[in-house]
Amino acid sequence: MQAAEVVIVTGVSGAGKSQAIKCLEDIGFFCIDNLPTTLIPTFVRLYTQTEHTTARVALVIDVREREFLTPLSDILKTLRTEGHTAKILFLDASNEVLARRFSESRRPHPLAAGRSALVGIEIERRMLARLREEADLIIDTSALTIHDLKRFLVQAFVVKRSAAKIGISLVSFGYKYGLPFDADLVFDTRFLPSPHFIDDLRPLTGRDPQIGEFLIRASVTKPYLERLTTLLDFVTPLCEEEGRAYLTIALGCTGGHHRSVFFAEQLAGHFREGGYPVNVRHRDIDRS
C-alpha cells in the first residue's frame, strides 16, 4: 500500500470550492466531491491498494454533510497514523463578496432557509469556525480570479512539494477595505509617511522606484524593515517545524497602494533570497 497525500477541501459556500477542486485535478489530484467523511479512511485504503498514476487525493466537504465537524479530526488522525499525509484547505471570502456571488448566480445559500444570504453565511461561519482554526491553508478568494486561485494552489501543492521550505504568501492591503481573511500574521505600515499626499507620487504604487526612494528617506523605514525581517526569520522556521504548508503574511496601509505594497515587495525579495517559494498578491492596488 502506497502512502497518499490527502487534501480535504472545505470552506464557506460560494468561496470557490468547486473551482479549487478543478484546479487540483488539473495539477494531478484524483478528486471526489462530497464523499461522506465516515468513508474517507476506507476510500483511501482501497485507493492506495490499487495501481494509480497518482497517490494524491482531494476530497470536497461542505455543509451538506452537517455532522462532519466532530469526526473529521479523528479521521485525519487515522489517516496520518496509517502513514498518509492529510491537510485541510479552507476557502473563504468576505460576507459582502459571498452575498454578491449568491445574488449574481440567483441561487439561495444552502442554510438560508428562505432568508437572506447573509443570514445563511453567518450560520455557516459559526458551524465552520472550529474547522477553519484547524486548517493547514486558508485562501481568501474575495479578490481572486480563477487564474489567481490556480496559481495559489500550484504554489502550495506543486512548488511546495518539490521545495524544502514552507511556502510564503505576502498580501498587501488597505485597512479601509478590511483585513485579509487568510492572514496568519498582520503588520501595519500606516505610521510611515504617506505618498498619497505628494501630488507626483499619488498615482504611483509601491512597485514604482519613486515610492521606494520616498519611503526609504524616512528615518523609521529601514529600522522597521530590518526588525520585521528579523522577526519573520525567527517565526518562519517555527511554523515550518509545526508542519504547516503555507504562511500568509499581510502588510497593511490606509488604501493598499503605496506603503504596504512596497513592504510586501521588499519582504518577497528577502524570502526569495532565502530559498522560499513566494507568492505576492496586492489585494487593493487597483481600488480607487
Short mmCIF file of C-alpha atoms in Angstrom, two decimals:
data_model
loop_
_atom_site.label_atom_id
_atom_site.label_comp_id
_atom_site.label_asym_id
_atom_site.label_seq_id
_atom_site.Cartn_x
_atom_site.Cartn_y
_atom_site.Cartn_z
CA MET A 1 0.00 0.00 0.00
CA GLN A 2 1.48 3.33 -1.03
CA ALA A 3 1.18 6.44 1.13
CA ALA A 4 -1.31 9.01 -0.12
CA GLU A 5 -1.36 12.79 0.03
CA VAL A 6 -4.91 13.69 1.07
CA VAL A 7 -6.28 17.21 0.88
CA ILE A 8 -9.67 17.96 2.42
CA VAL A 9 -11.18 20.91 0.54
CA THR A 10 -13.78 22.82 2.52
CA GLY A 11 -14.88 26.35 3.37
CA VAL A 12 -17.86 28.65 3.20
CA SER A 13 -20.40 28.25 0.42
CA GLY A 14 -19.63 30.49 -2.55
CA ALA A 15 -15.92 30.80 -1.73
CA GLY A 16 -14.80 28.66 -4.65
CA LYS A 17 -14.59 25.01 -3.59
CA SER A 18 -15.77 23.80 -6.99
CA GLN A 19 -13.17 25.92 -8.76
CA ALA A 20 -10.47 24.76 -6.35
CA ILE A 21 -11.20 21.10 -6.95
CA LYS A 22 -10.97 21.64 -10.72
CA CYS A 23 -7.60 23.33 -10.26
CA LEU A 24 -6.36 20.48 -8.07
CA GLU A 25 -7.49 18.00 -10.70
CA ASP A 26 -5.51 19.93 -13.31
CA ILE A 27 -2.34 19.64 -11.24
CA GLY A 28 -2.63 15.91 -10.71
CA PHE A 29 -5.03 15.16 -7.86
CA PHE A 30 -7.71 12.49 -8.00
CA CYS A 31 -10.78 14.46 -6.88
CA ILE A 32 -14.10 13.47 -5.35
CA ASP A 33 -16.91 15.86 -4.46
CA ASN A 34 -18.86 15.30 -1.23
CA LEU A 35 -17.64 11.89 -0.13
CA PRO A 36 -19.18 11.14 3.31
CA THR A 37 -16.49 11.71 5.91
CA THR A 38 -17.01 8.32 7.53
CA LEU A 39 -15.98 6.68 4.24
CA ILE A 40 -12.75 8.66 3.83
CA PRO A 41 -10.36 6.18 5.55
CA THR A 42 -11.91 3.22 3.71
CA PHE A 43 -11.72 5.01 0.38
CA VAL A 44 -8.07 5.98 0.90
CA ARG A 45 -7.17 2.39 1.85
CA LEU A 46 -8.87 0.97 -1.23
CA TYR A 47 -7.45 3.66 -3.48
CA THR A 48 -3.87 3.11 -2.37
CA GLN A 49 -4.15 -0.69 -2.68
CA THR A 50 -4.76 -0.41 -6.41
CA GLU A 51 -2.44 0.92 -9.09
CA HIS A 52 -2.98 4.59 -9.92
CA THR A 53 -0.94 7.22 -11.72
CA THR A 54 -1.16 9.47 -8.65
CA ALA A 55 -1.36 8.97 -4.90
CA ARG A 56 -2.69 12.50 -4.44
CA VAL A 57 -6.34 12.73 -3.45
CA ALA A 58 -8.54 15.81 -2.92
CA LEU A 59 -11.93 15.46 -1.25
CA VAL A 60 -14.56 18.21 -1.03
CA ILE A 61 -16.63 18.53 2.14
CA ASP A 62 -19.26 21.19 2.73
CA VAL A 63 -22.28 21.99 4.87
CA ARG A 64 -24.49 19.49 3.11
CA GLU A 65 -22.89 16.98 5.47
CA ARG A 66 -23.70 18.83 8.64
CA GLU A 67 -22.34 16.27 11.08
CA PHE A 68 -18.84 16.11 9.62
CA LEU A 69 -17.17 18.53 12.05
CA THR A 70 -16.93 16.24 15.06
CA PRO A 71 -15.42 13.12 13.42
CA LEU A 72 -13.16 14.84 10.91
CA SER A 73 -10.27 15.43 13.33
CA ASP A 74 -10.33 11.75 14.29
CA ILE A 75 -10.44 10.74 10.63
CA LEU A 76 -7.39 12.85 9.82
CA LYS A 77 -5.54 11.29 12.78
CA THR A 78 -6.42 7.85 11.44
CA LEU A 79 -5.05 8.70 8.00
CA ARG A 80 -1.82 10.06 9.47
CA THR A 81 -1.42 7.01 11.71
CA GLU A 82 -1.66 4.83 8.60
CA GLY A 83 1.22 6.75 7.03
CA HIS A 84 -0.68 9.17 4.81
CA THR A 85 -0.34 12.95 4.82
CA ALA A 86 -3.60 14.78 5.40
CA LYS A 87 -4.21 18.52 5.19
CA ILE A 88 -7.23 20.83 5.26
CA LEU A 89 -7.60 23.53 2.60
CA PHE A 90 -10.18 26.13 3.66
CA LEU A 91 -11.70 28.55 1.11
CA ASP A 92 -13.09 31.81 2.49
CA ALA A 93 -14.31 35.20 1.27
CA SER A 94 -15.83 38.33 2.77
CA ASN A 95 -19.54 38.37 3.56
CA GLU A 96 -20.05 41.14 1.01
CA VAL A 97 -18.43 39.14 -1.78
CA LEU A 98 -20.25 35.93 -0.85
CA ALA A 99 -23.62 37.70 -0.82
CA ARG A 100 -22.88 39.24 -4.22
CA ARG A 101 -21.91 35.88 -5.68
CA PHE A 102 -25.17 34.31 -4.50
CA SER A 103 -27.12 37.26 -5.90
CA GLU A 104 -25.38 37.04 -9.27
CA SER A 105 -25.88 33.27 -9.51
CA ARG A 106 -29.52 33.59 -8.36
CA ARG A 107 -29.03 30.58 -6.13
CA PRO A 108 -30.03 30.54 -2.44
CA HIS A 109 -27.49 29.94 0.27
CA PRO A 110 -27.85 26.30 1.44
CA LEU A 111 -28.50 27.38 5.04
CA ALA A 112 -30.61 30.47 4.40
CA ALA A 113 -33.96 28.60 4.53
CA GLY A 114 -35.80 31.36 2.71
CA ARG A 115 -33.98 34.18 4.47
CA SER A 116 -31.24 36.44 3.12
CA ALA A 117 -27.90 35.00 2.02
CA LEU A 118 -26.17 36.93 4.82
CA VAL A 119 -28.17 35.02 7.43
CA GLY A 120 -27.07 31.71 5.89
CA ILE A 121 -23.47 32.91 5.68
CA GLU A 122 -23.36 33.80 9.39
CA ILE A 123 -24.87 30.44 10.37
CA GLU A 124 -22.32 28.64 8.22
CA ARG A 125 -19.42 30.63 9.67
CA ARG A 126 -20.39 29.51 13.17
CA MET A 127 -20.60 25.90 12.02
CA LEU A 128 -17.19 26.02 10.35
CA ALA A 129 -15.31 28.09 12.95
CA ARG A 130 -13.55 25.14 14.55
CA LEU A 131 -12.61 23.60 11.21
CA ARG A 132 -11.21 26.91 10.00
CA GLU A 133 -8.96 27.04 13.06
CA GLU A 134 -7.63 23.56 12.22
CA ALA A 135 -6.99 24.34 8.53
CA ASP A 136 -3.45 23.99 7.19
CA LEU A 137 -4.05 26.54 4.43
CA ILE A 138 -6.71 29.28 4.25
CA ILE A 139 -7.24 31.13 0.98
CA ASP A 140 -9.32 34.29 0.84
CA THR A 141 -10.85 34.30 -2.64
CA SER A 142 -12.60 37.69 -2.29
CA ALA A 143 -10.35 39.40 -4.83
CA LEU A 144 -9.03 36.33 -6.69
CA THR A 145 -9.76 35.29 -10.27
CA ILE A 146 -9.81 31.59 -11.13
CA HIS A 147 -6.29 32.04 -12.54
CA ASP A 148 -5.12 33.62 -9.26
CA LEU A 149 -6.59 30.70 -7.33
CA LYS A 150 -4.83 28.19 -9.53
CA ARG A 151 -1.52 29.99 -9.02
CA PHE A 152 -2.02 29.79 -5.25
CA LEU A 153 -2.75 26.06 -5.43
CA VAL A 154 0.19 25.39 -7.71
CA GLN A 155 2.40 27.28 -5.27
CA ALA A 156 1.06 25.30 -2.32
CA PHE A 157 0.84 21.81 -3.81
CA VAL A 158 3.34 21.72 -6.69
CA VAL A 159 6.14 24.18 -5.90
CA LYS A 160 5.97 23.50 -2.16
CA ARG A 161 6.03 19.74 -2.76
CA SER A 162 9.38 19.98 -4.52
CA ALA A 163 10.76 22.66 -2.20
CA ALA A 164 12.42 22.08 1.15
CA LYS A 165 10.83 25.12 2.77
CA ILE A 166 7.41 26.42 3.73
CA GLY A 167 5.53 28.43 1.11
CA ILE A 168 5.29 32.17 1.78
CA SER A 169 2.31 34.25 0.68
CA LEU A 170 2.61 38.02 1.01
CA VAL A 171 -0.54 40.14 0.79
CA SER A 172 -0.66 43.93 0.72
CA PHE A 173 -3.99 45.50 1.63
CA GLY A 174 -5.78 48.70 2.61
CA TYR A 175 -7.19 48.84 6.13
CA LYS A 176 -10.19 50.79 4.87
CA TYR A 177 -11.21 47.68 2.90
CA GLY A 178 -10.80 45.30 5.83
CA LEU A 179 -8.24 42.70 6.90
CA PRO A 180 -7.47 39.74 4.62
CA PHE A 181 -9.35 36.67 5.83
CA ASP A 182 -6.46 34.32 5.17
CA ALA A 183 -3.71 36.24 7.01
CA ASP A 184 -1.64 34.38 9.60
CA LEU A 185 0.41 37.47 10.52
CA VAL A 186 -0.59 41.13 10.00
CA PHE A 187 1.79 44.11 10.10
CA ASP A 188 0.81 47.78 9.98
CA THR A 189 2.71 50.35 7.88
CA ARG A 190 0.38 53.31 8.41
CA PHE A 191 2.82 55.10 10.71
CA LEU A 192 5.19 55.62 7.76
CA PRO A 193 4.90 58.87 5.74
CA SER A 194 2.19 58.54 3.10
CA PRO A 195 3.00 59.16 -0.59
CA HIS A 196 -0.71 59.83 -1.09
CA PHE A 197 -0.21 63.43 -0.01
CA ILE A 198 2.51 64.08 -2.60
CA ASP A 199 0.86 65.04 -5.90
CA ASP A 200 3.57 63.49 -8.08
CA LEU A 201 3.58 60.24 -6.11
CA ARG A 202 -0.15 59.73 -5.59
CA PRO A 203 -0.78 57.99 -8.98
CA LEU A 204 2.12 55.56 -8.43
CA THR A 205 2.22 52.33 -6.43
CA GLY A 206 4.70 50.72 -4.07
CA ARG A 207 6.16 48.83 -7.01
CA ASP A 208 7.46 52.06 -8.54
CA PRO A 209 11.04 53.04 -7.55
CA GLN A 210 10.00 56.61 -6.72
CA ILE A 211 7.82 55.30 -3.88
CA GLY A 212 10.65 53.20 -2.52
CA GLU A 213 13.03 56.17 -2.61
CA PHE A 214 10.48 58.34 -0.81
CA LEU A 215 9.86 55.77 1.93
CA ILE A 216 13.50 54.87 2.48
CA ARG A 217 14.27 58.52 3.20
CA ALA A 218 12.05 58.31 6.29
CA SER A 219 14.17 57.55 9.36
CA VAL A 220 11.84 54.80 10.60
CA THR A 221 11.56 52.75 7.37
CA LYS A 222 14.88 50.89 7.38
CA PRO A 223 14.82 50.03 11.12
CA TYR A 224 11.23 48.77 10.82
CA LEU A 225 12.05 46.66 7.76
CA GLU A 226 15.15 45.23 9.45
CA ARG A 227 13.28 44.33 12.65
CA LEU A 228 10.41 42.88 10.65
CA THR A 229 12.70 40.59 8.64
CA THR A 230 14.48 39.54 11.84
CA LEU A 231 11.15 38.63 13.46
CA LEU A 232 9.97 36.73 10.38
CA ASP A 233 13.30 34.90 10.08
CA PHE A 234 12.68 33.70 13.63
CA VAL A 235 8.99 32.83 13.24
CA THR A 236 9.01 31.20 9.79
CA PRO A 237 11.14 28.13 10.68
CA LEU A 238 8.95 27.57 13.74
CA CYS A 239 5.85 27.47 11.51
CA GLU A 240 7.73 25.11 9.21
CA GLU A 241 8.62 22.78 12.08
CA GLU A 242 4.94 22.72 13.02
CA GLY A 243 4.27 21.09 9.64
CA ARG A 244 2.46 23.99 8.03
CA ALA A 245 2.39 24.09 4.24
CA TYR A 246 1.98 27.86 3.96
CA LEU A 247 2.45 31.09 5.89
CA THR A 248 0.40 34.11 4.84
CA ILE A 249 1.85 37.48 5.86
CA ALA A 250 -0.26 40.61 5.36
CA LEU A 251 1.06 44.18 5.19
CA GLY A 252 -1.46 46.98 5.55
CA CYS A 253 -1.61 50.71 4.91
CA THR A 254 -4.61 53.00 4.53
CA GLY A 255 -5.52 52.39 0.89
CA GLY A 256 -3.30 49.47 -0.11
CA HIS A 257 -1.46 51.34 -2.89
CA HIS A 258 1.91 52.54 -1.60
CA ARG A 259 3.43 51.62 1.78
CA SER A 260 2.01 48.12 2.14
CA VAL A 261 2.87 47.28 -1.47
CA PHE A 262 6.47 48.45 -1.01
CA PHE A 263 6.90 46.38 2.15
CA ALA A 264 5.33 43.29 0.58
CA GLU A 265 7.75 43.53 -2.35
CA GLN A 266 10.72 44.05 -0.03
CA LEU A 267 9.82 41.01 2.06
CA ALA A 268 9.21 38.96 -1.08
CA GLY A 269 12.75 39.66 -2.20
CA HIS A 270 14.07 38.75 1.24
CA PHE A 271 12.27 35.40 1.31
CA ARG A 272 13.26 34.54 -2.26
CA GLU A 273 16.90 35.13 -1.35
CA GLY A 274 16.36 32.66 1.48
CA GLY A 275 15.15 30.00 -0.95
CA TYR A 276 11.48 30.10 -0.03
CA PRO A 277 8.73 29.66 -2.64
CA VAL A 278 6.96 33.05 -2.61
CA ASN A 279 3.62 34.29 -3.86
CA VAL A 280 2.78 38.04 -3.78
CA ARG A 281 -0.71 39.50 -4.04
CA HIS A 282 -1.57 43.21 -3.90
CA ARG A 283 -5.22 42.91 -2.97
CA ASP A 284 -6.31 46.54 -3.17
CA ILE A 285 -3.77 48.09 -5.53
CA ASP A 286 -6.39 48.70 -8.25
CA ARG A 287 -9.05 50.14 -5.94
CA SER A 288 -9.58 53.88 -6.12
#
